Amino acid sequence: HGTTMMFLFAVPIMTAVGIYFVPLMVGTRDVAFPRLNNYGYFVYLIGGILLYISFFLNTGPDAGWFAYVPLAGPG
């Protein structure tokens, strides 16, 4: 729940607010690199899909809370 809220809601919302308000504050009609914005959207989309695929398949990175490699493993 927390991962979904932070990485799939909070970060994209802040990015969208920036993409919307910065051109208005500068006085332009559009952003400088619209294809780069489109690429960023698809990167978020693919990342979210991979997050949920790893959740439903019960797989994930072999690291703990602080991204340390486990000291003891199977075998």
Short mmCIF file of N, CA and C in Angstrom, two decimals:
data_model
loop_
_atom_site.label_atom_id
_atom_site.label_comp_id
_atom_site.label_asym_id
_atom_site.label_seq_id
_atom_site.Cartn_x
_atom_site.Cartn_y
_atom_site.Cartn_z
N HIS A 1 0.83 -1.19 0.00
CA HIS A 1 0.00 0.00 0.00
C HIS A 1 0.87 1.25 0.00
N GLY A 2 1.88 1.26 0.86
CA GLY A 2 2.74 2.43 0.94
C GLY A 2 3.57 2.63 -0.31
N THR A 3 4.07 1.53 -0.89
CA THR A 3 4.84 1.63 -2.12
C THR A 3 3.97 2.15 -3.26
N THR A 4 2.75 1.66 -3.33
CA THR A 4 1.84 2.14 -4.36
C THR A 4 1.54 3.62 -4.18
N MET A 5 1.28 4.04 -2.96
CA MET A 5 0.93 5.44 -2.73
C MET A 5 2.10 6.37 -3.04
N MET A 6 3.30 5.97 -2.69
CA MET A 6 4.44 6.86 -2.92
C MET A 6 4.88 6.87 -4.38
N PHE A 7 5.10 5.69 -4.95
CA PHE A 7 5.70 5.62 -6.28
C PHE A 7 4.69 5.70 -7.41
N LEU A 8 3.43 5.37 -7.16
CA LEU A 8 2.46 5.40 -8.24
C LEU A 8 1.40 6.47 -8.07
N PHE A 9 1.47 7.24 -6.99
CA PHE A 9 0.53 8.35 -6.82
C PHE A 9 1.25 9.65 -6.51
N ALA A 10 2.00 9.70 -5.43
CA ALA A 10 2.58 10.96 -4.96
C ALA A 10 3.62 11.53 -5.93
N VAL A 11 4.54 10.69 -6.38
CA VAL A 11 5.59 11.18 -7.29
C VAL A 11 4.99 11.62 -8.63
N PRO A 12 4.11 10.83 -9.26
CA PRO A 12 3.53 11.32 -10.52
C PRO A 12 2.65 12.56 -10.36
N ILE A 13 1.98 12.69 -9.23
CA ILE A 13 1.15 13.89 -9.03
C ILE A 13 2.03 15.13 -8.93
N MET A 14 3.12 15.05 -8.20
CA MET A 14 4.02 16.20 -8.10
C MET A 14 4.65 16.52 -9.45
N THR A 15 4.99 15.50 -10.21
CA THR A 15 5.53 15.72 -11.55
C THR A 15 4.48 16.37 -12.46
N ALA A 16 3.25 15.90 -12.37
CA ALA A 16 2.18 16.47 -13.21
C ALA A 16 1.90 17.92 -12.84
N VAL A 17 1.96 18.24 -11.56
CA VAL A 17 1.76 19.63 -11.14
C VAL A 17 2.86 20.51 -11.72
N GLY A 18 4.10 20.02 -11.69
CA GLY A 18 5.20 20.77 -12.27
C GLY A 18 5.07 20.93 -13.77
N ILE A 19 4.67 19.86 -14.45
CA ILE A 19 4.51 19.93 -15.90
C ILE A 19 3.39 20.89 -16.28
N TYR A 20 2.38 20.99 -15.44
CA TYR A 20 1.27 21.89 -15.74
C TYR A 20 1.61 23.35 -15.42
N PHE A 21 2.20 23.60 -14.25
CA PHE A 21 2.37 24.99 -13.81
C PHE A 21 3.61 25.69 -14.33
N VAL A 22 4.69 24.97 -14.59
CA VAL A 22 5.93 25.64 -15.03
C VAL A 22 5.74 26.35 -16.37
N PRO A 23 5.14 25.72 -17.39
CA PRO A 23 4.93 26.49 -18.63
C PRO A 23 4.01 27.70 -18.42
N LEU A 24 3.03 27.59 -17.53
CA LEU A 24 2.17 28.74 -17.27
C LEU A 24 2.94 29.87 -16.60
N MET A 25 3.84 29.54 -15.70
CA MET A 25 4.62 30.57 -15.02
C MET A 25 5.63 31.22 -15.95
N VAL A 26 6.15 30.45 -16.89
CA VAL A 26 7.13 30.99 -17.83
C VAL A 26 6.45 31.79 -18.94
N GLY A 27 5.21 31.43 -19.24
CA GLY A 27 4.46 32.16 -20.26
C GLY A 27 4.44 31.48 -21.61
N THR A 28 4.67 30.19 -21.66
CA THR A 28 4.62 29.45 -22.93
C THR A 28 3.32 28.67 -23.02
N ARG A 29 3.06 28.15 -24.21
CA ARG A 29 1.83 27.37 -24.41
C ARG A 29 2.04 25.89 -24.12
N ASP A 30 3.27 25.40 -24.23
CA ASP A 30 3.52 23.98 -24.07
C ASP A 30 4.88 23.79 -23.41
N VAL A 31 5.17 22.58 -23.00
CA VAL A 31 6.46 22.28 -22.40
C VAL A 31 7.52 22.23 -23.49
N ALA A 32 8.77 22.28 -23.09
CA ALA A 32 9.85 22.33 -24.06
C ALA A 32 10.02 21.01 -24.80
N PHE A 33 9.90 19.89 -24.09
CA PHE A 33 10.12 18.58 -24.70
C PHE A 33 8.90 17.68 -24.44
N PRO A 34 7.86 17.80 -25.24
CA PRO A 34 6.66 17.00 -24.98
C PRO A 34 6.89 15.50 -25.14
N ARG A 35 7.78 15.10 -26.03
CA ARG A 35 8.06 13.66 -26.18
C ARG A 35 8.77 13.11 -24.96
N LEU A 36 9.59 13.91 -24.33
CA LEU A 36 10.25 13.48 -23.10
C LEU A 36 9.22 13.30 -21.98
N ASN A 37 8.23 14.16 -21.91
CA ASN A 37 7.14 13.98 -20.95
C ASN A 37 6.37 12.70 -21.23
N ASN A 38 6.12 12.43 -22.50
CA ASN A 38 5.43 11.20 -22.88
C ASN A 38 6.26 9.97 -22.50
N TYR A 39 7.55 10.03 -22.73
CA TYR A 39 8.45 8.94 -22.34
C TYR A 39 8.41 8.72 -20.83
N GLY A 40 8.42 9.79 -20.07
CA GLY A 40 8.34 9.68 -18.61
C GLY A 40 7.06 9.02 -18.14
N TYR A 41 5.96 9.33 -18.81
CA TYR A 41 4.69 8.69 -18.46
C TYR A 41 4.78 7.18 -18.68
N PHE A 42 5.32 6.78 -19.82
CA PHE A 42 5.39 5.35 -20.10
C PHE A 42 6.38 4.64 -19.19
N VAL A 43 7.43 5.31 -18.76
CA VAL A 43 8.35 4.71 -17.79
C VAL A 43 7.63 4.46 -16.47
N TYR A 44 6.83 5.42 -16.01
CA TYR A 44 6.03 5.21 -14.79
C TYR A 44 5.04 4.08 -14.97
N LEU A 45 4.41 4.02 -16.12
CA LEU A 45 3.43 2.97 -16.38
C LEU A 45 4.08 1.59 -16.36
N ILE A 46 5.19 1.44 -17.05
CA ILE A 46 5.88 0.15 -17.07
C ILE A 46 6.41 -0.20 -15.69
N GLY A 47 6.92 0.77 -14.96
CA GLY A 47 7.38 0.51 -13.59
C GLY A 47 6.27 0.05 -12.68
N GLY A 48 5.10 0.67 -12.80
CA GLY A 48 3.96 0.24 -11.98
C GLY A 48 3.49 -1.16 -12.34
N ILE A 49 3.50 -1.47 -13.62
CA ILE A 49 3.12 -2.82 -14.05
C ILE A 49 4.11 -3.84 -13.51
N LEU A 50 5.40 -3.54 -13.59
CA LEU A 50 6.41 -4.46 -13.06
C LEU A 50 6.30 -4.61 -11.55
N LEU A 51 5.96 -3.54 -10.86
CA LEU A 51 5.77 -3.61 -9.41
C LEU A 51 4.66 -4.58 -9.06
N TYR A 52 3.54 -4.48 -9.74
CA TYR A 52 2.42 -5.37 -9.44
C TYR A 52 2.64 -6.78 -9.95
N ILE A 53 3.36 -6.95 -11.05
CA ILE A 53 3.68 -8.30 -11.51
C ILE A 53 4.55 -9.00 -10.48
N SER A 54 5.54 -8.31 -9.94
CA SER A 54 6.40 -8.93 -8.92
C SER A 54 5.62 -9.21 -7.64
N PHE A 55 4.62 -8.39 -7.33
CA PHE A 55 3.80 -8.64 -6.15
C PHE A 55 2.93 -9.88 -6.33
N PHE A 56 2.30 -10.01 -7.49
CA PHE A 56 1.40 -11.14 -7.71
C PHE A 56 2.14 -12.45 -7.96
N LEU A 57 3.36 -12.39 -8.48
CA LEU A 57 4.14 -13.60 -8.69
C LEU A 57 4.98 -13.98 -7.47
N ASN A 58 4.90 -13.16 -6.42
CA ASN A 58 5.65 -13.38 -5.19
C ASN A 58 7.15 -13.42 -5.44
N THR A 59 7.62 -12.57 -6.29
CA THR A 59 9.05 -12.43 -6.54
C THR A 59 9.43 -10.99 -6.24
N GLY A 60 10.68 -10.77 -6.12
CA GLY A 60 11.15 -9.42 -5.84
C GLY A 60 12.65 -9.43 -5.68
N PRO A 61 13.22 -8.30 -5.44
CA PRO A 61 14.67 -8.26 -5.26
C PRO A 61 15.09 -8.96 -3.97
N ASP A 62 16.26 -9.55 -3.98
CA ASP A 62 16.79 -10.23 -2.80
C ASP A 62 17.50 -9.21 -1.92
N ALA A 63 16.76 -8.33 -1.34
CA ALA A 63 17.32 -7.31 -0.46
C ALA A 63 16.30 -6.99 0.61
N GLY A 64 16.80 -6.44 1.70
CA GLY A 64 15.92 -6.12 2.80
C GLY A 64 15.47 -4.67 2.76
N TRP A 65 15.12 -4.15 3.92
CA TRP A 65 14.59 -2.80 4.03
C TRP A 65 15.59 -1.75 3.56
N PHE A 66 16.87 -1.95 3.91
CA PHE A 66 17.90 -0.98 3.55
C PHE A 66 18.65 -1.38 2.29
N ALA A 67 18.14 -2.33 1.53
CA ALA A 67 18.73 -2.81 0.28
C ALA A 67 20.07 -3.49 0.51
N TYR A 68 20.24 -4.09 1.69
CA TYR A 68 21.43 -4.90 1.96
C TYR A 68 21.17 -6.31 1.48
N VAL A 69 22.20 -6.96 0.99
CA VAL A 69 22.09 -8.36 0.62
C VAL A 69 21.92 -9.18 1.90
N PRO A 70 21.04 -10.19 1.92
CA PRO A 70 20.86 -10.99 3.13
C PRO A 70 22.16 -11.69 3.53
N LEU A 71 22.41 -11.77 4.83
CA LEU A 71 23.63 -12.39 5.32
C LEU A 71 23.56 -13.91 5.23
N ALA A 72 22.40 -14.46 5.30
CA ALA A 72 22.24 -15.91 5.21
C ALA A 72 21.17 -16.21 4.19
N GLY A 73 21.43 -17.19 3.37
CA GLY A 73 20.46 -17.55 2.34
C GLY A 73 20.15 -19.03 2.41
N PRO A 74 19.35 -19.50 1.50
CA PRO A 74 19.03 -20.92 1.50
C PRO A 74 20.26 -21.76 1.15
N GLY A 75 20.37 -22.87 1.83
CA GLY A 75 21.45 -23.83 1.53
C GLY A 75 22.66 -23.48 2.22
#
